Tab-separated table of C-alpha atoms in Angstrom:
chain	number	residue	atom	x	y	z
N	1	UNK	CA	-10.556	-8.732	-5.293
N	2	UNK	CA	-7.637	-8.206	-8.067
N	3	UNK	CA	-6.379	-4.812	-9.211
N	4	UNK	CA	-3.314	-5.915	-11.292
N	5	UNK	CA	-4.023	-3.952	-14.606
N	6	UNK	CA	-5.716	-1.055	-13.575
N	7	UNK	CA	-4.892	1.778	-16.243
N	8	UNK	CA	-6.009	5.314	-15.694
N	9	UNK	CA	-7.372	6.499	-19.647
N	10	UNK	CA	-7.813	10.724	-18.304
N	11	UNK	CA	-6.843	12.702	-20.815
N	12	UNK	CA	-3.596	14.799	-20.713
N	13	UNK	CA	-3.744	18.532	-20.589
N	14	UNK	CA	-5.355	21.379	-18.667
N	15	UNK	CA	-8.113	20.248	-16.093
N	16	UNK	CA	-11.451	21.869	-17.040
N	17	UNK	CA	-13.237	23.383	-14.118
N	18	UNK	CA	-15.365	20.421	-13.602
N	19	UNK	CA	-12.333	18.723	-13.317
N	20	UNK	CA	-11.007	20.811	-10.916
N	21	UNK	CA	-13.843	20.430	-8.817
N	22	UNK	CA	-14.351	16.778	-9.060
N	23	UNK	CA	-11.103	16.307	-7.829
N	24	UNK	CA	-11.517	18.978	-4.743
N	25	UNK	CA	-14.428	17.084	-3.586
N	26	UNK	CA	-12.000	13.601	-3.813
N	27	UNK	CA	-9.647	14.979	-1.970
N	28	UNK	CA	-11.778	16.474	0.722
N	29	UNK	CA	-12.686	12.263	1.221
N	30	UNK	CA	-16.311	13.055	-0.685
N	31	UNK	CA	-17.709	9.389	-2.361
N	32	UNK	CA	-18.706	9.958	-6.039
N	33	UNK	CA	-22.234	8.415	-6.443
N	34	UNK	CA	-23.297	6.959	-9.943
N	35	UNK	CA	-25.738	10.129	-10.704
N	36	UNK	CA	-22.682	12.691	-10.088
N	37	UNK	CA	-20.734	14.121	-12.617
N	38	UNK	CA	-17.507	12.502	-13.144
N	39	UNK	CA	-14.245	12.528	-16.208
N	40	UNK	CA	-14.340	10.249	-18.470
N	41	UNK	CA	-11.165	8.546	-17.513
N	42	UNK	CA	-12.664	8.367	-13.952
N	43	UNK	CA	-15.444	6.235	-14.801
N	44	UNK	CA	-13.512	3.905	-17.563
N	45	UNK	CA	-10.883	3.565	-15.072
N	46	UNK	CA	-13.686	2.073	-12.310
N	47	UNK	CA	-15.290	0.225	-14.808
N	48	UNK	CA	-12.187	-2.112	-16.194
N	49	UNK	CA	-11.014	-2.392	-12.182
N	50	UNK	CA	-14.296	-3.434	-10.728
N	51	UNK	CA	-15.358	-5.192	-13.856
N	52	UNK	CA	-11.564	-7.124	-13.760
N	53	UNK	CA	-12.531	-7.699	-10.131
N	54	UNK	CA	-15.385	-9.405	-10.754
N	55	UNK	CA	-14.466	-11.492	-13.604
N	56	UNK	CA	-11.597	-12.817	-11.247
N	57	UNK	CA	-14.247	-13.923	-7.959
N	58	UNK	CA	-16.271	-15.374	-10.566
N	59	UNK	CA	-13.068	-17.485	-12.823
N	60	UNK	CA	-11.709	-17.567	-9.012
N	61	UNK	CA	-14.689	-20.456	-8.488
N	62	UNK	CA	-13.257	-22.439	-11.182
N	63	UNK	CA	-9.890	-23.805	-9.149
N	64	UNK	CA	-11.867	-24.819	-5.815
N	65	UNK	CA	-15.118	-26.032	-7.296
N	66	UNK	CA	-13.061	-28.676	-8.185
N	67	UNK	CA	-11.844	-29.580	-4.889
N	68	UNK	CA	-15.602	-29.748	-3.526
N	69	UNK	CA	-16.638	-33.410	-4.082
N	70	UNK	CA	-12.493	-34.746	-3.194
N	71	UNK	CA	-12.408	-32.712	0.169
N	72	UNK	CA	-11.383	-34.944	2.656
N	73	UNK	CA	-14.429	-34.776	5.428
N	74	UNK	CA	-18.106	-33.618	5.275
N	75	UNK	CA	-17.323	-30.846	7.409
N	76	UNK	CA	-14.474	-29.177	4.730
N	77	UNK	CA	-16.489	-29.848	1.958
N	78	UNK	CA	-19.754	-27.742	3.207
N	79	UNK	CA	-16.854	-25.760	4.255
N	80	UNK	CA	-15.904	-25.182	0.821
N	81	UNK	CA	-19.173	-25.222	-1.131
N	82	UNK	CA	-20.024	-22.132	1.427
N	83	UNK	CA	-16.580	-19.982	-0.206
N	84	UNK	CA	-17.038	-21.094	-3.555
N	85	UNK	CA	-20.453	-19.638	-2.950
N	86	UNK	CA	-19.099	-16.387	-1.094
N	87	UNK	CA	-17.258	-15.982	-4.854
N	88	UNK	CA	-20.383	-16.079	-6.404
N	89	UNK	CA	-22.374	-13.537	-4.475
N	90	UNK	CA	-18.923	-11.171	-4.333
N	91	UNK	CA	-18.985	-11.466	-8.430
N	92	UNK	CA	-22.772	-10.444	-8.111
N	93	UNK	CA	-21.760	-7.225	-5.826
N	94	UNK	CA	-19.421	-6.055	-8.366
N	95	UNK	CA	-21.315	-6.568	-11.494
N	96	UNK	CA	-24.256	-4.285	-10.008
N	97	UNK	CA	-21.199	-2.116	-8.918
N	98	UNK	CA	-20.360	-1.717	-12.330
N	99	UNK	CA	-23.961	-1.267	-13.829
N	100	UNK	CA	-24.055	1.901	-12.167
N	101	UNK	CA	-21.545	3.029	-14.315
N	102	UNK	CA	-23.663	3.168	-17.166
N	103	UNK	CA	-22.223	-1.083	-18.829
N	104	UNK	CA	-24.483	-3.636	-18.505
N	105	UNK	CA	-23.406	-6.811	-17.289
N	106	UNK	CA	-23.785	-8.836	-20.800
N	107	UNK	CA	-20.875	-5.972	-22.462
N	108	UNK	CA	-18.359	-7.133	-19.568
N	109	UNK	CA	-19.011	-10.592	-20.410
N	110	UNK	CA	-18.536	-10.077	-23.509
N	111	UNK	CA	-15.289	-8.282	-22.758
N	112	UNK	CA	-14.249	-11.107	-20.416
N	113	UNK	CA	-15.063	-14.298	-22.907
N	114	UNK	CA	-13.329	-11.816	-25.957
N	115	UNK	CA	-9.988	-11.423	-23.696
N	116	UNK	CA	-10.456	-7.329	-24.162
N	117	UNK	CA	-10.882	-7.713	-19.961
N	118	UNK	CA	-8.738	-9.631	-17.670
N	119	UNK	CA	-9.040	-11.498	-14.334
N	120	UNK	CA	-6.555	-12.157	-11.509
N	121	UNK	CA	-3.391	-13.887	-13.185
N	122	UNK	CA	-3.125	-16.344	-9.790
N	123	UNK	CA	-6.318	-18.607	-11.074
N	124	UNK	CA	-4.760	-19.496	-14.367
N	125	UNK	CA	-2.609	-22.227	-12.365
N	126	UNK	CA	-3.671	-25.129	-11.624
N	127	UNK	CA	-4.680	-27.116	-8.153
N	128	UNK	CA	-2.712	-30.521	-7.716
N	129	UNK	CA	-3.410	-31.593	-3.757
N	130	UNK	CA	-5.662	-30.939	-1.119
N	131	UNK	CA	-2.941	-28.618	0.255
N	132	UNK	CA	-3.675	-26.132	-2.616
N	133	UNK	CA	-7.079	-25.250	-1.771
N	134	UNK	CA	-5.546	-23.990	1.994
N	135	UNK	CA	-2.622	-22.037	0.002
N	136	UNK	CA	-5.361	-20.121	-2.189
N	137	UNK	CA	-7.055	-19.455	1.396
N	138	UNK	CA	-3.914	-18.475	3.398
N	139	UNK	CA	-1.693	-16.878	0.014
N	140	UNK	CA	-4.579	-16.100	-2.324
N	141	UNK	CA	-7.319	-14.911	-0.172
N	142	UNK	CA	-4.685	-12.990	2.252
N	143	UNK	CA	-2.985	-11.247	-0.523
N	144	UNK	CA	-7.201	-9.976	-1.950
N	145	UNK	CA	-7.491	-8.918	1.832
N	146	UNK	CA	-4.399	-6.364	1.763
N	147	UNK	CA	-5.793	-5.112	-1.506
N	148	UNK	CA	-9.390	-4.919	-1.097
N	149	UNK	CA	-9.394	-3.455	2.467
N	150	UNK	CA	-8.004	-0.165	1.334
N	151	UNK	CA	-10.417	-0.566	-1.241
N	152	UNK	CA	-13.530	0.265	1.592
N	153	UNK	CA	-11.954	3.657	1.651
N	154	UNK	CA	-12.007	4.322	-2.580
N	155	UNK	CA	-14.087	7.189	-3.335
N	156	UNK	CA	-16.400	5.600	-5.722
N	157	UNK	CA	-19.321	5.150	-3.155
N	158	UNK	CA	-21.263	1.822	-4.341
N	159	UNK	CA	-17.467	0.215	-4.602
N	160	UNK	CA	-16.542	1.433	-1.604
N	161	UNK	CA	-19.722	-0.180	-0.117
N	162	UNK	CA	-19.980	-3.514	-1.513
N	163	UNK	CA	-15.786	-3.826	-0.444
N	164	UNK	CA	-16.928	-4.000	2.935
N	165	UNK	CA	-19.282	-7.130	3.013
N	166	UNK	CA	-16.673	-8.629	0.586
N	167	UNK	CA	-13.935	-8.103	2.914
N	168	UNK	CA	-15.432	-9.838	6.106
N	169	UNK	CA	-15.961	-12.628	4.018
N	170	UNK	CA	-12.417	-12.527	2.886
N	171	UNK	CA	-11.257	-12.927	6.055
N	172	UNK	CA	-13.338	-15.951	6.933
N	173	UNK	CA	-11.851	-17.748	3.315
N	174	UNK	CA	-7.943	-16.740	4.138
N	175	UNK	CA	-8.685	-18.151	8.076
N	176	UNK	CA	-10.454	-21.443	6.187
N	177	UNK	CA	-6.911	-21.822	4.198
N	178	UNK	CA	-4.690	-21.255	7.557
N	179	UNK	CA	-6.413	-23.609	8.994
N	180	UNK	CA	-5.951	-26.391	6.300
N	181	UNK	CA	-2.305	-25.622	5.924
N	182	UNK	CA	-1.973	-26.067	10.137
N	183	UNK	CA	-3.536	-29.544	9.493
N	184	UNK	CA	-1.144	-30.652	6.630
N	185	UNK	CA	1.741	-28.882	8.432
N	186	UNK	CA	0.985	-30.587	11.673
N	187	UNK	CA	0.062	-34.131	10.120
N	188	UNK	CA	2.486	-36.699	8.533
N	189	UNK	CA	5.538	-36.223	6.962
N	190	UNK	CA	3.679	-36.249	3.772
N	191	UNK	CA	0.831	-34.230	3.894
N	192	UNK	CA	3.367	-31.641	5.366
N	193	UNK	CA	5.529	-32.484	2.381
N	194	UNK	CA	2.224	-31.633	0.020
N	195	UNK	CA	1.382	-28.284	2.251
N	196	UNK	CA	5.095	-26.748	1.184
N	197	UNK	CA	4.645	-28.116	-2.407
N	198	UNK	CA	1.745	-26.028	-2.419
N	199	UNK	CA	3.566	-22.621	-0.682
N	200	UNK	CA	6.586	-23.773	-3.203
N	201	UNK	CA	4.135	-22.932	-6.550
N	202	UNK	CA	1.782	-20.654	-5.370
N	203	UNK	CA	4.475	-18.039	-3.366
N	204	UNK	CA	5.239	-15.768	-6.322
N	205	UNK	CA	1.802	-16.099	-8.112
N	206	UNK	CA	0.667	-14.665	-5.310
N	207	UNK	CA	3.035	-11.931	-5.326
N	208	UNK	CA	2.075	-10.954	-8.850
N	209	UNK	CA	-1.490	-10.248	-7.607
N	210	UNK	CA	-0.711	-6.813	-6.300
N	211	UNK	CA	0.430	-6.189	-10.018
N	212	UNK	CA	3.777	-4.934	-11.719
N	213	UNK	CA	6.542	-3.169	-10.238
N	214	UNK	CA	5.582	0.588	-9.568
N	215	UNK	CA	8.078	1.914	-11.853
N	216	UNK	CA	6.500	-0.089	-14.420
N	217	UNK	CA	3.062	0.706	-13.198
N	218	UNK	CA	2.635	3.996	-15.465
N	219	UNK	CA	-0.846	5.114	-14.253
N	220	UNK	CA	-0.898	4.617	-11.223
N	221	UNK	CA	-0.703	8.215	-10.288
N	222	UNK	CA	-3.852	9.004	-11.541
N	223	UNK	CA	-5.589	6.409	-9.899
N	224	UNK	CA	-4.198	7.176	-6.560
N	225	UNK	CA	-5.005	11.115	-7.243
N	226	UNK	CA	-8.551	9.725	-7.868
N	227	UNK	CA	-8.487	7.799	-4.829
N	228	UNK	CA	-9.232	4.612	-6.895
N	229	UNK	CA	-6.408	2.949	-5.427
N	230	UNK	CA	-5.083	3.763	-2.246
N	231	UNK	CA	-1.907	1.831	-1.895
N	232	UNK	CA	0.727	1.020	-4.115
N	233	UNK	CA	1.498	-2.264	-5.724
N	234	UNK	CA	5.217	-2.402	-4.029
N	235	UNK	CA	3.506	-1.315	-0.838
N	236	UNK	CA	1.075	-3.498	-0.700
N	237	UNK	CA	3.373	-6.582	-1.742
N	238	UNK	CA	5.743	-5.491	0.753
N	239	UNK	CA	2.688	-5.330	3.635
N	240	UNK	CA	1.916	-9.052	2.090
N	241	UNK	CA	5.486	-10.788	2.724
N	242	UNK	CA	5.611	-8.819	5.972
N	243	UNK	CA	2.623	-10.420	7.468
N	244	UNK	CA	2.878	-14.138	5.632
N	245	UNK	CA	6.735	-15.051	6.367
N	246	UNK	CA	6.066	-15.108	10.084
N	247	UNK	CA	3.165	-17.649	9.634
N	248	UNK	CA	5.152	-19.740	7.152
N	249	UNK	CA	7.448	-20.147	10.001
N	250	UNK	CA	5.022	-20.674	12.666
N	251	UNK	CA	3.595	-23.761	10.277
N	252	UNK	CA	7.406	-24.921	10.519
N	253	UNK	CA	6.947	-24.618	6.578
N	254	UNK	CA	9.932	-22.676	4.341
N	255	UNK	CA	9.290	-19.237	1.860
N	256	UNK	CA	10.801	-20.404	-1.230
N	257	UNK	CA	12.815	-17.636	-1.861
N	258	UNK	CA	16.395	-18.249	-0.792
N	259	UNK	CA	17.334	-14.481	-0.422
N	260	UNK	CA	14.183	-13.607	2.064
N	261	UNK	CA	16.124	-11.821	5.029
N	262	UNK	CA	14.978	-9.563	7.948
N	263	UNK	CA	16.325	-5.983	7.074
N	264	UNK	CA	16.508	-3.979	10.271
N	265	UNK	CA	17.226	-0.885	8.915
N	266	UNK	CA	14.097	-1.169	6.712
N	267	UNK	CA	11.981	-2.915	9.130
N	268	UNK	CA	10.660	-4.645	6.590
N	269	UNK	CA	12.080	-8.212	4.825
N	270	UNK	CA	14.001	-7.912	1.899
N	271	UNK	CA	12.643	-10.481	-0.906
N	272	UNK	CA	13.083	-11.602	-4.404
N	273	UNK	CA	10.553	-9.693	-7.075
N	274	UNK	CA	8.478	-12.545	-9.200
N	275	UNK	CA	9.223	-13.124	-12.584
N	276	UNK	CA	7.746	-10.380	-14.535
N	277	UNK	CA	7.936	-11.971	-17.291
N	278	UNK	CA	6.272	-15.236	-16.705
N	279	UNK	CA	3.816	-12.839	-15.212
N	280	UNK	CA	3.171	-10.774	-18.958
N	281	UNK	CA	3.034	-14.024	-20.390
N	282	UNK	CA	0.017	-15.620	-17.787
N	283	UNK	CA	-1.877	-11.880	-18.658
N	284	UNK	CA	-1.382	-12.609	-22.135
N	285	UNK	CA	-3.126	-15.819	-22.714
N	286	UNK	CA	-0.240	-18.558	-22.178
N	287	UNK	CA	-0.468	-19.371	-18.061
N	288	UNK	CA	-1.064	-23.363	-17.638
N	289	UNK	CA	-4.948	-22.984	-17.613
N	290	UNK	CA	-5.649	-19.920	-19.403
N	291	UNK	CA	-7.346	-21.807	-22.241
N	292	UNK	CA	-9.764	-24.218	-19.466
N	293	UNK	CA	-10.485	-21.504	-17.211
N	294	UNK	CA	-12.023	-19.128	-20.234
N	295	UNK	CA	-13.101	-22.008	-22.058
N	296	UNK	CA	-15.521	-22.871	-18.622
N	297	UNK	CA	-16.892	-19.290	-18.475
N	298	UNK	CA	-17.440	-19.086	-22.076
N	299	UNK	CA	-19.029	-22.535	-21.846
N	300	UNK	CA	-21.376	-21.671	-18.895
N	301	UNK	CA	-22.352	-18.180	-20.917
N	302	UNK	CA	-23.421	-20.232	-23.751
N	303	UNK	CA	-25.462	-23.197	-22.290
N	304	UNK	CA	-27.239	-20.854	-20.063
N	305	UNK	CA	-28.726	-18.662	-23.068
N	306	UNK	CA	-32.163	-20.816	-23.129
N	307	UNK	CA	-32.265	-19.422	-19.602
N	308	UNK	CA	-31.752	-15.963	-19.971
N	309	UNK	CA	-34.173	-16.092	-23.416
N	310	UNK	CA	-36.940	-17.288	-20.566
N	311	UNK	CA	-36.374	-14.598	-18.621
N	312	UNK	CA	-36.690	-12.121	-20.993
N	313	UNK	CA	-39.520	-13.551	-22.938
N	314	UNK	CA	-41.176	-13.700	-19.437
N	315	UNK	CA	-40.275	-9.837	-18.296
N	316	UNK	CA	-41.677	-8.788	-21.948
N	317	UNK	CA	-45.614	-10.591	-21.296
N	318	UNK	CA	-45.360	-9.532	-18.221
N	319	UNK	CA	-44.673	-5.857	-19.384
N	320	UNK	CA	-47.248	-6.411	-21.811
N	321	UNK	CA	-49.864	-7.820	-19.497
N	322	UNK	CA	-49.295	-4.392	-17.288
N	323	UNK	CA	-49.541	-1.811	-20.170
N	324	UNK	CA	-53.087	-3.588	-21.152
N	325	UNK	CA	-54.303	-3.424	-17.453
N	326	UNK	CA	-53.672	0.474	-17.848
């Protein structure tokens, strides 16, 4: 879902011959399965992006399983339950993504509850109203679609494959947010007061999902040579305030950006960047829920160990039982 700190680690220098291949066959649109050969750098890069993409579906539960028992009907809490669950199963995808890598799924854990690995900076702010949990659908969700379609077409194969069920169920969650947001906008003065609180805080959070500034982005190069990524951050943040502003105003609901203007010489709007800084500072530890959010994961990790012990206890008689049958 969340590419923000993707960091390419290939080495500088002459390419090898392998290299040299590897990247022929990339750039004749081949997919890279997990028993080819691949650099180094290739396969660290894919496993901190798809391993950062999974942390964030799974920490990306934390905000809206909240909201599931104070949704407002039946209908949008089974609603709800069935995305928080979509979450789950996309965190699932990934992790086996990444085990064909050659890291288990316990090591990016461990990287996740140890802060060496990141998730997406958005879910370390908090949800206030009802109205939130249909800006993470409409802003969140829509801004993961712009990055994660491209993502069917990256040339590692079993990431490229798993993209595709997680992006039709991306579209469902960002339609399940528009939808709320219509029936704040469209209600009383003050749920449609509480629907633009909502666009007010999460508008440049959501920005910062598509990462830094591309000047400041200093590998992305490689990743793009590799076909990792396919779009740029600034391209795909443009794309994103593009296709949103027009819905804001069909809502009858304002961008919070005072200098948002249609450029017609650009064809595109002209907006204001997020704060970069504030968005450093989230990635480094000090967003408004950084501390609950990890402190839930690491909790879960650690009263599920009795769990895990069964299982493994259980696969080793099992094992056991099989070698004496032979």
């Amino acid at each position: 879902m969340y590419a923000q700190m993707v960091k390419s680690e290939a080495a500088d220098g002459e390419q090898t011959p392998e290299d040299r291949a590897f990247q022929a066959r990339i750039d004749r649109g081949e997919k890279i399965e997990p028993k080819d050969w691949m650099p180094e750098g290739y396969r660290k890069t894919l496993i901190r992006q798809i391993g950062q993409h999974a942390h964030s579906e799974i920490v990306g539960q934390l905000p809206e399983g909240n909201w599931i028992t104070r949704a407002p009907t039946l209908e949008r809490k089974q609603i709800l339950l069935a995305k928080v669950q979509d979450e789950a199963g996309h965190g699932l995808y990934l992790y086996s993504a990444a085990e064909t890598l050659g890291v288990s799924r316990d090591e990016l854990f461990e990287k996740l509850h140890s802060g060496a690995m990141k998730y997406s900076s958005i879910f370390n702010y908090p949800t206030l109203t009802w109205a939130d949990m249909g800006a993470i659908g409409w802003l969140v969700d829509g801004a993961a679609i712009m990055n994660q379609v491209p993502l069917q077409r990256t040339s590692y194969g079993p990431y490229s494959r798993a993209m595709i069920r997680i992006c039709k169920e991306e579209s469902f969650h960002q339609r399940q947010g528009y939808s709320i947001m219509m029936k704040m906008a469209g209600g009383t003065p003050e749920q449609k007061e509480m629907a633009q609180d909502a666009l007010n805080r999460f508008w440049y959070p959501s920005l910062m999902m598509f990462g830094p500034s591309d000047k400041d982005s200093v590998h992305s190069a490689q990743s793009m040579a590799w076909k990792i990524k396919i779009n740029t951050n600034d391209e795909l943040r443009q794309k994103f305030v593009d296709e949103t502003v027009p819905q804001a105003e069909y809502l009858g609901l304002t961008v919070p950006d005072p200098d948002l203007a249609w450029n017609a010489g650009r064809g595109h709007y002209d907006f204001t960047e997020p704060d970069w800084t504030e968005f450093f500072d989230v990635l480094k530890g000090n967003g408004p829920c950084n501390e609950e959010r990890l402190g839930a994961r690491v909790k879960a990790w650690e009263d599920g160990a009795w769990f895990r012990e069964g299982l493994s206890a259980h696969a080793e008689k099992a094992a056991a039982r099989r070698l004496a049958a032979e």
